[in-house]
Structure formats: C-alpha cells, structure tokens
mmCIF file of C-alpha atoms in Angstrom:
data_model
loop_
_atom_site.group_PDB
_atom_site.id
_atom_site.type_symbol
_atom_site.label_atom_id
_atom_site.label_comp_id
_atom_site.label_asym_id
_atom_site.label_seq_id
_atom_site.Cartn_x
_atom_site.Cartn_y
_atom_site.Cartn_z
ATOM 1 C CA UNK A 27 73.924 -29.248 -15.953
ATOM 2 C CA UNK A 28 75.582 -29.176 -12.622
ATOM 3 C CA UNK A 29 76.905 -26.429 -10.341
ATOM 4 C CA UNK A 30 80.694 -26.483 -9.409
ATOM 5 C CA UNK A 31 81.628 -28.078 -6.124
ATOM 6 C CA UNK A 32 80.618 -26.402 -3.071
ATOM 7 C CA UNK A 33 84.080 -25.040 -2.068
ATOM 8 C CA UNK A 34 84.850 -23.266 -5.372
ATOM 9 C CA UNK A 35 81.401 -21.897 -5.682
ATOM 10 C CA UNK A 36 81.373 -20.553 -2.088
ATOM 11 C CA UNK A 37 84.838 -18.863 -2.814
ATOM 12 C CA UNK A 38 83.465 -17.384 -5.981
ATOM 13 C CA UNK A 39 80.426 -16.023 -4.317
ATOM 14 C CA UNK A 40 82.424 -14.510 -1.474
ATOM 15 C CA UNK A 41 84.730 -12.748 -3.959
ATOM 16 C CA UNK A 42 81.675 -11.362 -5.781
ATOM 17 C CA UNK A 43 80.459 -9.693 -2.709
ATOM 18 C CA UNK A 44 83.774 -7.979 -2.009
ATOM 19 C CA UNK A 45 84.072 -6.994 -5.630
ATOM 20 C CA UNK A 46 80.635 -5.655 -5.735
ATOM 21 C CA UNK A 47 81.307 -3.219 -2.834
ATOM 22 C CA UNK A 48 84.320 -1.869 -4.695
ATOM 23 C CA UNK A 49 82.370 -1.493 -7.990
ATOM 24 C CA UNK A 50 79.430 0.250 -6.410
ATOM 25 C CA UNK A 51 81.581 2.780 -4.506
ATOM 26 C CA UNK A 52 84.204 3.723 -6.973
ATOM 27 C CA UNK A 53 82.814 2.560 -10.368
ATOM 28 C CA UNK A 54 85.905 0.175 -10.833
ATOM 29 C CA UNK A 55 87.894 -2.387 -8.956
ATOM 30 C CA UNK A 56 85.629 -5.276 -9.208
ATOM 31 C CA UNK A 57 87.610 -7.219 -11.753
ATOM 32 C CA UNK A 58 90.886 -6.609 -9.866
ATOM 33 C CA UNK A 59 89.420 -8.352 -6.798
ATOM 34 C CA UNK A 60 87.107 -10.952 -8.331
ATOM 35 C CA UNK A 61 89.263 -12.270 -11.345
ATOM 36 C CA UNK A 62 92.272 -13.641 -9.426
ATOM 37 C CA UNK A 63 90.205 -15.201 -6.876
ATOM 38 C CA UNK A 64 87.495 -16.773 -9.148
ATOM 39 C CA UNK A 65 90.027 -17.832 -11.563
ATOM 40 C CA UNK A 66 91.702 -19.989 -8.854
ATOM 41 C CA UNK A 67 88.349 -21.509 -8.073
ATOM 42 C CA UNK A 68 86.743 -21.930 -11.477
ATOM 43 C CA UNK A 69 89.287 -21.027 -14.037
ATOM 44 C CA UNK A 70 90.220 -17.813 -15.855
ATOM 45 C CA UNK A 71 87.673 -18.188 -18.682
ATOM 46 C CA UNK A 72 84.659 -18.866 -16.341
ATOM 47 C CA UNK A 73 85.817 -15.959 -13.962
ATOM 48 C CA UNK A 74 85.965 -13.371 -16.921
ATOM 49 C CA UNK A 75 82.667 -14.697 -18.361
ATOM 50 C CA UNK A 76 80.878 -14.661 -14.909
ATOM 51 C CA UNK A 77 82.002 -11.101 -14.104
ATOM 52 C CA UNK A 78 80.928 -9.856 -17.571
ATOM 53 C CA UNK A 79 77.442 -11.231 -17.171
ATOM 54 C CA UNK A 80 76.714 -10.304 -13.578
ATOM 55 C CA UNK A 81 78.388 -6.843 -13.614
ATOM 56 C CA UNK A 82 76.527 -5.686 -16.674
ATOM 57 C CA UNK A 83 73.191 -6.939 -15.342
ATOM 58 C CA UNK A 84 73.539 -5.657 -11.756
ATOM 59 C CA UNK A 85 74.973 -2.270 -12.516
ATOM 60 C CA UNK A 86 72.128 -1.323 -14.996
ATOM 61 C CA UNK A 87 70.596 1.118 -12.405
ATOM 62 C CA UNK A 88 73.817 3.107 -12.184
ATOM 63 C CA UNK A 89 73.605 4.016 -16.015
ATOM 64 C CA UNK A 90 70.673 6.444 -16.070
ATOM 65 C CA UNK A 91 72.207 8.804 -13.507
ATOM 66 C CA UNK A 92 75.674 8.346 -15.030
ATOM 67 C CA UNK A 93 74.324 9.203 -18.551
ATOM 68 C CA UNK A 94 73.060 12.703 -17.259
ATOM 69 C CA UNK A 95 76.463 13.501 -15.802
ATOM 70 C CA UNK A 96 79.070 11.825 -18.002
ATOM 71 C CA UNK A 97 81.140 13.424 -20.822
ATOM 72 C CA UNK A 98 79.326 11.383 -23.472
ATOM 73 C CA UNK A 99 81.368 12.656 -26.494
ATOM 74 C CA UNK A 100 84.677 11.710 -24.957
ATOM 75 C CA UNK A 101 83.238 8.313 -23.814
ATOM 76 C CA UNK A 102 82.276 7.591 -27.459
ATOM 77 C CA UNK A 103 85.849 8.206 -28.635
ATOM 78 C CA UNK A 104 87.137 5.799 -26.021
ATOM 79 C CA UNK A 105 84.497 3.185 -26.859
ATOM 80 C CA UNK A 106 85.516 3.244 -30.427
ATOM 81 C CA UNK A 107 89.011 2.405 -29.242
ATOM 82 C CA UNK A 108 87.677 -0.360 -26.958
ATOM 83 C CA UNK A 109 85.856 -1.810 -30.046
ATOM 84 C CA UNK A 110 89.337 -2.325 -31.697
ATOM 85 C CA UNK A 111 91.108 -3.741 -28.561
ATOM 86 C CA UNK A 112 88.455 -6.119 -27.057
ATOM 87 C CA UNK A 113 88.611 -8.684 -29.749
ATOM 88 C CA UNK A 114 92.281 -9.184 -29.400
ATOM 89 C CA UNK A 115 92.065 -9.488 -25.682
ATOM 90 C CA UNK A 116 89.324 -12.095 -26.048
ATOM 91 C CA UNK A 117 91.498 -14.079 -28.497
ATOM 92 C CA UNK A 118 94.138 -14.167 -25.808
ATOM 93 C CA UNK A 119 91.647 -15.354 -23.208
ATOM 94 C CA UNK A 120 90.449 -18.221 -25.526
ATOM 95 C CA UNK A 121 93.769 -19.408 -26.662
ATOM 96 C CA UNK A 122 96.312 -19.096 -23.717
ATOM 97 C CA UNK A 123 96.841 -22.070 -21.545
ATOM 98 C CA UNK A 124 94.748 -21.548 -18.302
ATOM 99 C CA UNK A 125 97.557 -21.729 -15.778
ATOM 100 C CA UNK A 126 99.733 -19.302 -17.758
ATOM 101 C CA UNK A 127 96.737 -17.117 -18.161
ATOM 102 C CA UNK A 128 96.123 -16.991 -14.518
ATOM 103 C CA UNK A 129 99.738 -16.076 -14.019
ATOM 104 C CA UNK A 130 99.318 -13.289 -16.515
ATOM 105 C CA UNK A 131 96.072 -12.099 -14.822
ATOM 106 C CA UNK A 132 97.691 -11.859 -11.496
ATOM 107 C CA UNK A 133 100.568 -9.956 -12.652
ATOM 108 C CA UNK A 134 98.414 -7.646 -14.568
ATOM 109 C CA UNK A 135 96.387 -7.036 -11.319
ATOM 110 C CA UNK A 136 99.671 -6.239 -9.525
ATOM 111 C CA UNK A 137 100.687 -3.765 -12.335
ATOM 112 C CA UNK A 138 97.359 -2.214 -12.390
ATOM 113 C CA UNK A 139 97.410 -1.826 -8.543
ATOM 114 C CA UNK A 140 100.911 -0.246 -8.613
ATOM 115 C CA UNK A 141 99.612 2.351 -11.204
ATOM 116 C CA UNK A 142 96.497 3.217 -9.124
ATOM 117 C CA UNK A 143 98.413 3.287 -5.713
ATOM 118 C CA UNK A 144 101.384 5.181 -7.152
ATOM 119 C CA UNK A 145 99.100 8.295 -7.488
ATOM 120 C CA UNK A 146 100.341 8.880 -10.921
ATOM 121 C CA UNK A 147 97.748 10.583 -13.168
ATOM 122 C CA UNK A 148 97.492 12.047 -16.532
ATOM 123 C CA UNK A 149 97.174 15.781 -16.001
ATOM 124 C CA UNK A 150 96.819 17.104 -19.474
ATOM 125 C CA UNK A 151 93.559 17.862 -21.321
ATOM 126 C CA UNK A 152 91.851 14.928 -22.796
ATOM 127 C CA UNK A 153 92.849 14.556 -26.554
ATOM 128 C CA UNK A 154 91.192 12.555 -29.267
ATOM 129 C CA UNK A 155 94.187 10.389 -30.260
ATOM 130 C CA UNK A 156 94.959 9.770 -26.475
ATOM 131 C CA UNK A 157 91.409 8.985 -25.584
ATOM 132 C CA UNK A 158 91.313 6.476 -28.553
ATOM 133 C CA UNK A 159 94.472 4.803 -27.550
ATOM 134 C CA UNK A 160 93.377 4.451 -23.878
ATOM 135 C CA UNK A 161 90.147 2.998 -25.016
ATOM 136 C CA UNK A 162 91.900 0.568 -27.057
ATOM 137 C CA UNK A 163 94.206 -0.568 -24.186
ATOM 138 C CA UNK A 164 91.282 -0.736 -21.838
ATOM 139 C CA UNK A 165 89.222 -2.782 -24.242
ATOM 140 C CA UNK A 166 92.149 -5.263 -24.667
ATOM 141 C CA UNK A 167 92.354 -5.640 -20.912
ATOM 142 C CA UNK A 168 88.579 -6.082 -20.730
ATOM 143 C CA UNK A 169 88.525 -8.653 -23.395
ATOM 144 C CA UNK A 170 91.316 -10.634 -21.907
ATOM 145 C CA UNK A 171 90.367 -10.398 -18.142
ATOM 146 C CA UNK A 172 87.511 -7.918 -17.602
ATOM 147 C CA UNK A 173 90.305 -5.473 -16.058
ATOM 148 C CA UNK A 174 90.000 -2.453 -18.289
ATOM 149 C CA UNK A 175 89.527 0.021 -15.307
ATOM 150 C CA UNK A 176 92.998 1.177 -14.248
ATOM 151 C CA UNK A 177 94.185 2.786 -17.545
ATOM 152 C CA UNK A 178 90.981 4.686 -17.785
ATOM 153 C CA UNK A 179 91.025 5.667 -14.104
ATOM 154 C CA UNK A 180 94.458 7.110 -14.365
ATOM 155 C CA UNK A 181 93.527 9.049 -17.361
ATOM 156 C CA UNK A 182 90.506 10.665 -15.989
ATOM 157 C CA UNK A 183 91.414 11.189 -12.371
ATOM 158 C CA UNK A 184 94.263 13.568 -13.096
ATOM 159 C CA UNK A 185 92.356 16.246 -14.573
ATOM 160 C CA UNK A 186 90.176 18.984 -13.034
ATOM 161 C CA UNK A 187 87.096 16.890 -13.244
ATOM 162 C CA UNK A 188 84.778 16.498 -10.192
ATOM 163 C CA UNK A 189 84.631 13.001 -8.614
ATOM 164 C CA UNK A 190 80.917 12.620 -9.592
ATOM 165 C CA UNK A 191 81.640 13.109 -13.318
ATOM 166 C CA UNK A 192 84.736 10.832 -13.204
ATOM 167 C CA UNK A 193 82.596 8.036 -11.593
ATOM 168 C CA UNK A 194 79.735 8.637 -14.005
ATOM 169 C CA UNK A 195 82.206 8.505 -16.976
ATOM 170 C CA UNK A 196 83.599 5.141 -15.624
ATOM 171 C CA UNK A 197 80.172 3.592 -15.264
ATOM 172 C CA UNK A 198 78.917 4.544 -18.599
ATOM 173 C CA UNK A 199 82.175 3.570 -20.516
ATOM 174 C CA UNK A 200 82.103 0.219 -18.848
ATOM 175 C CA UNK A 201 78.494 -0.341 -19.756
ATOM 176 C CA UNK A 202 79.443 0.164 -23.442
ATOM 177 C CA UNK A 203 82.676 -1.996 -23.114
ATOM 178 C CA UNK A 204 80.566 -4.637 -21.353
ATOM 179 C CA UNK A 205 78.253 -4.859 -24.336
ATOM 180 C CA UNK A 206 81.265 -5.099 -26.757
ATOM 181 C CA UNK A 207 82.765 -7.952 -24.656
ATOM 182 C CA UNK A 208 79.421 -9.714 -24.449
ATOM 183 C CA UNK A 209 79.102 -9.852 -28.214
ATOM 184 C CA UNK A 210 82.933 -10.942 -28.522
ATOM 185 C CA UNK A 211 82.542 -13.591 -25.798
ATOM 186 C CA UNK A 212 79.280 -14.948 -27.438
ATOM 187 C CA UNK A 213 81.059 -15.303 -30.766
ATOM 188 C CA UNK A 214 83.893 -17.115 -29.015
ATOM 189 C CA UNK A 215 81.693 -19.641 -27.353
ATOM 190 C CA UNK A 216 82.445 -18.505 -23.597
ATOM 191 C CA UNK A 217 78.778 -18.313 -22.691
ATOM 192 C CA UNK A 218 77.139 -21.588 -21.556
ATOM 193 C CA UNK A 219 74.282 -22.891 -19.500
ATOM 194 C CA UNK A 220 76.327 -23.735 -16.425
ATOM 195 C CA UNK A 221 77.854 -20.279 -16.154
ATOM 196 C CA UNK A 222 74.425 -18.760 -16.615
ATOM 197 C CA UNK A 223 73.295 -20.785 -13.535
ATOM 198 C CA UNK A 224 76.211 -19.667 -11.501
ATOM 199 C CA UNK A 225 75.725 -16.153 -12.634
ATOM 200 C CA UNK A 226 72.146 -16.426 -11.269
ATOM 201 C CA UNK A 227 73.385 -17.266 -7.906
ATOM 202 C CA UNK A 228 76.025 -14.623 -7.940
ATOM 203 C CA UNK A 229 74.009 -11.837 -9.203
ATOM 204 C CA UNK A 230 72.051 -10.987 -6.067
ATOM 205 C CA UNK A 231 75.176 -11.264 -3.969
ATOM 206 C CA UNK A 232 77.153 -9.068 -6.227
ATOM 207 C CA UNK A 233 74.200 -6.738 -6.627
ATOM 208 C CA UNK A 234 74.003 -6.250 -2.813
ATOM 209 C CA UNK A 235 77.702 -5.369 -2.813
ATOM 210 C CA UNK A 236 77.154 -2.822 -5.559
ATOM 211 C CA UNK A 237 74.172 -1.384 -3.729
ATOM 212 C CA UNK A 238 76.033 -1.037 -0.390
ATOM 213 C CA UNK A 239 79.087 0.407 -2.145
ATOM 214 C CA UNK A 240 76.945 2.932 -3.824
ATOM 215 C CA UNK A 241 75.498 4.028 -0.575
ATOM 216 C CA UNK A 242 79.103 4.275 0.900
ATOM 217 C CA UNK A 243 80.001 6.755 -1.886
ATOM 218 C CA UNK A 244 77.755 9.252 -0.450
ATOM 219 C CA UNK A 245 78.838 8.772 3.212
ATOM 220 C CA UNK A 246 82.194 7.332 3.591
ATOM 221 C CA UNK A 247 85.609 8.824 3.211
ATOM 222 C CA UNK A 248 86.760 8.254 -0.381
ATOM 223 C CA UNK A 249 90.369 8.204 0.556
ATOM 224 C CA UNK A 250 89.909 5.497 3.328
ATOM 225 C CA UNK A 251 87.711 3.348 1.187
ATOM 226 C CA UNK A 252 90.022 3.378 -1.712
ATOM 227 C CA UNK A 253 93.027 2.450 0.560
ATOM 228 C CA UNK A 254 90.904 -0.498 1.729
ATOM 229 C CA UNK A 255 90.271 -1.421 -1.929
ATOM 230 C CA UNK A 256 93.924 -1.331 -2.759
ATOM 231 C CA UNK A 257 94.562 -3.818 0.137
ATOM 232 C CA UNK A 258 91.809 -6.157 -1.034
ATOM 233 C CA UNK A 259 93.165 -5.922 -4.719
ATOM 234 C CA UNK A 260 96.653 -6.802 -3.483
ATOM 235 C CA UNK A 261 95.498 -9.697 -1.420
ATOM 236 C CA UNK A 262 93.295 -11.018 -4.276
ATOM 237 C CA UNK A 263 96.466 -10.887 -6.564
ATOM 238 C CA UNK A 264 98.422 -12.825 -4.094
ATOM 239 C CA UNK A 265 95.844 -15.497 -3.251
ATOM 240 C CA UNK A 266 95.000 -16.057 -6.837
ATOM 241 C CA UNK A 267 98.483 -17.131 -7.815
ATOM 242 C CA UNK A 268 98.582 -20.648 -9.154
ATOM 243 C CA UNK A 269 101.522 -21.052 -6.713
ATOM 244 C CA UNK A 270 98.982 -21.913 -3.993
ATOM 245 C CA UNK A 271 97.171 -24.630 -6.114
ATOM 246 C CA UNK A 272 98.808 -27.465 -4.191
ATOM 247 C CA UNK A 273 97.521 -26.182 -0.957
ATOM 248 C CA UNK A 274 93.960 -25.800 -2.138
ATOM 249 C CA UNK A 275 93.554 -29.545 -3.081
#
C-alpha cells in the first residue's frame, strides 16, 4: 500500500483545509470546493470517497448541538428521499468514464454556485412531497459527487427560519445522508486501504478547518464569508476542469 505522489497528495490536503473552513462555518460548501480540485489530483471516485470518509468523521462533534435545534421530522422526510436518490448517484460515479465524470462534476459545481449566488430561495412552507423530492435530488448529487448541499440550502434558506436552525438542519441531514452514502459506496467497492490511509492524513487538516470555520460562525460576518466561499467555489470549479490536465503534467 503506497501513498499517492507528493504533488497530488499536497494539493488534495490543501483543498481539504479550505473545504473544511467552508463546512464548519456554513454547514455546506465543502464538496463544491474539494471535489473539483481533488478529482483533478486523484480522480473523481477517490475524491468523493475521501470527502465522504473524512467529512463524516470530523463533523461528528457538530451533530449533538444540531440534534437539539434541528427540525427532525422534516429532516426524516428528506432523508427518506435521499435513500432513494443516493444509489442512482453512486451508480453514475461507478460507471461513468473518469474524465467525463470530472467535466460533469465541474459543471454541476458551476450550476450549484449559480443557484446559491443568484439569491433565489424557495419561500413557501415546507411540504411533504417537496421535501421528499428535494431529499431525492440531494441524495442523487451526494451519491454521484458528495454535492448534495445547494438544493437543500436553497430550499431551507428562503423561509422564516433562524440561521442557527438552518445550519443545524443542514448538519443533521448530511450526517444521515453521509451514512447512506457510506453504505452505498461500501457495496460498490469504493472503499480501499489506500484511501483510508490518505483519509487518515487528511482528517486532522480538514478537521482543523471545520473547527476554525465553526469559530468564525459566531464572530465573522456571514454575508462576507459566504461571498468568499462563492469565490473559492468558482475557482475550484475552474481549476478542476480537465482542460488544464496538460499543464499539470
């Protein structure tokens, strides 16, 4: 069992730090930063699996406070939808050609960023059918690329819900969908000893970013930090394009 070459490994660890900052502050955004960059370095399947392992382990301390604040019944409905969508997304991750998959991931990041940056939000009351559908879409995006956050964020941020509850909802929902993805990825054979070794190196770096981001949630301007996250997400989508592979060699 060997580690990847130093250059791709270092790029992956740097991306993990920045992604952890975004995750700890807002509860989402890690995949939109990490996946395009780590996919360029290690490949899309490795990138999605690494983020799944590390994010679920290092964000465990966020779950107990989120459990106390979150709307658990609504999250259960959305998680039921994710249970349907995640296997289809994972099948795409397993079967699509890697370069084509990377193009798709970067385009998905750009679409998700446009949705978030546009300011569009769903302003109606949460409904059972809609929550189930949003959960299924999010589960599909999580299974395919661990990018299930933006549909959920757009759905929850538009209502008259305090920011602390929105963040708690996001944290708890992705703890559940992370468990679903872990089972699906395990069945699909995406977990291996080399990735577990890389995850062991990545976890403390990502965890430090999550911790720092969580501290910033209480002290920093949310609007300013989210604008910075949008810039980082856009850069990650651009730099992760297979278009630049010739320059990386």
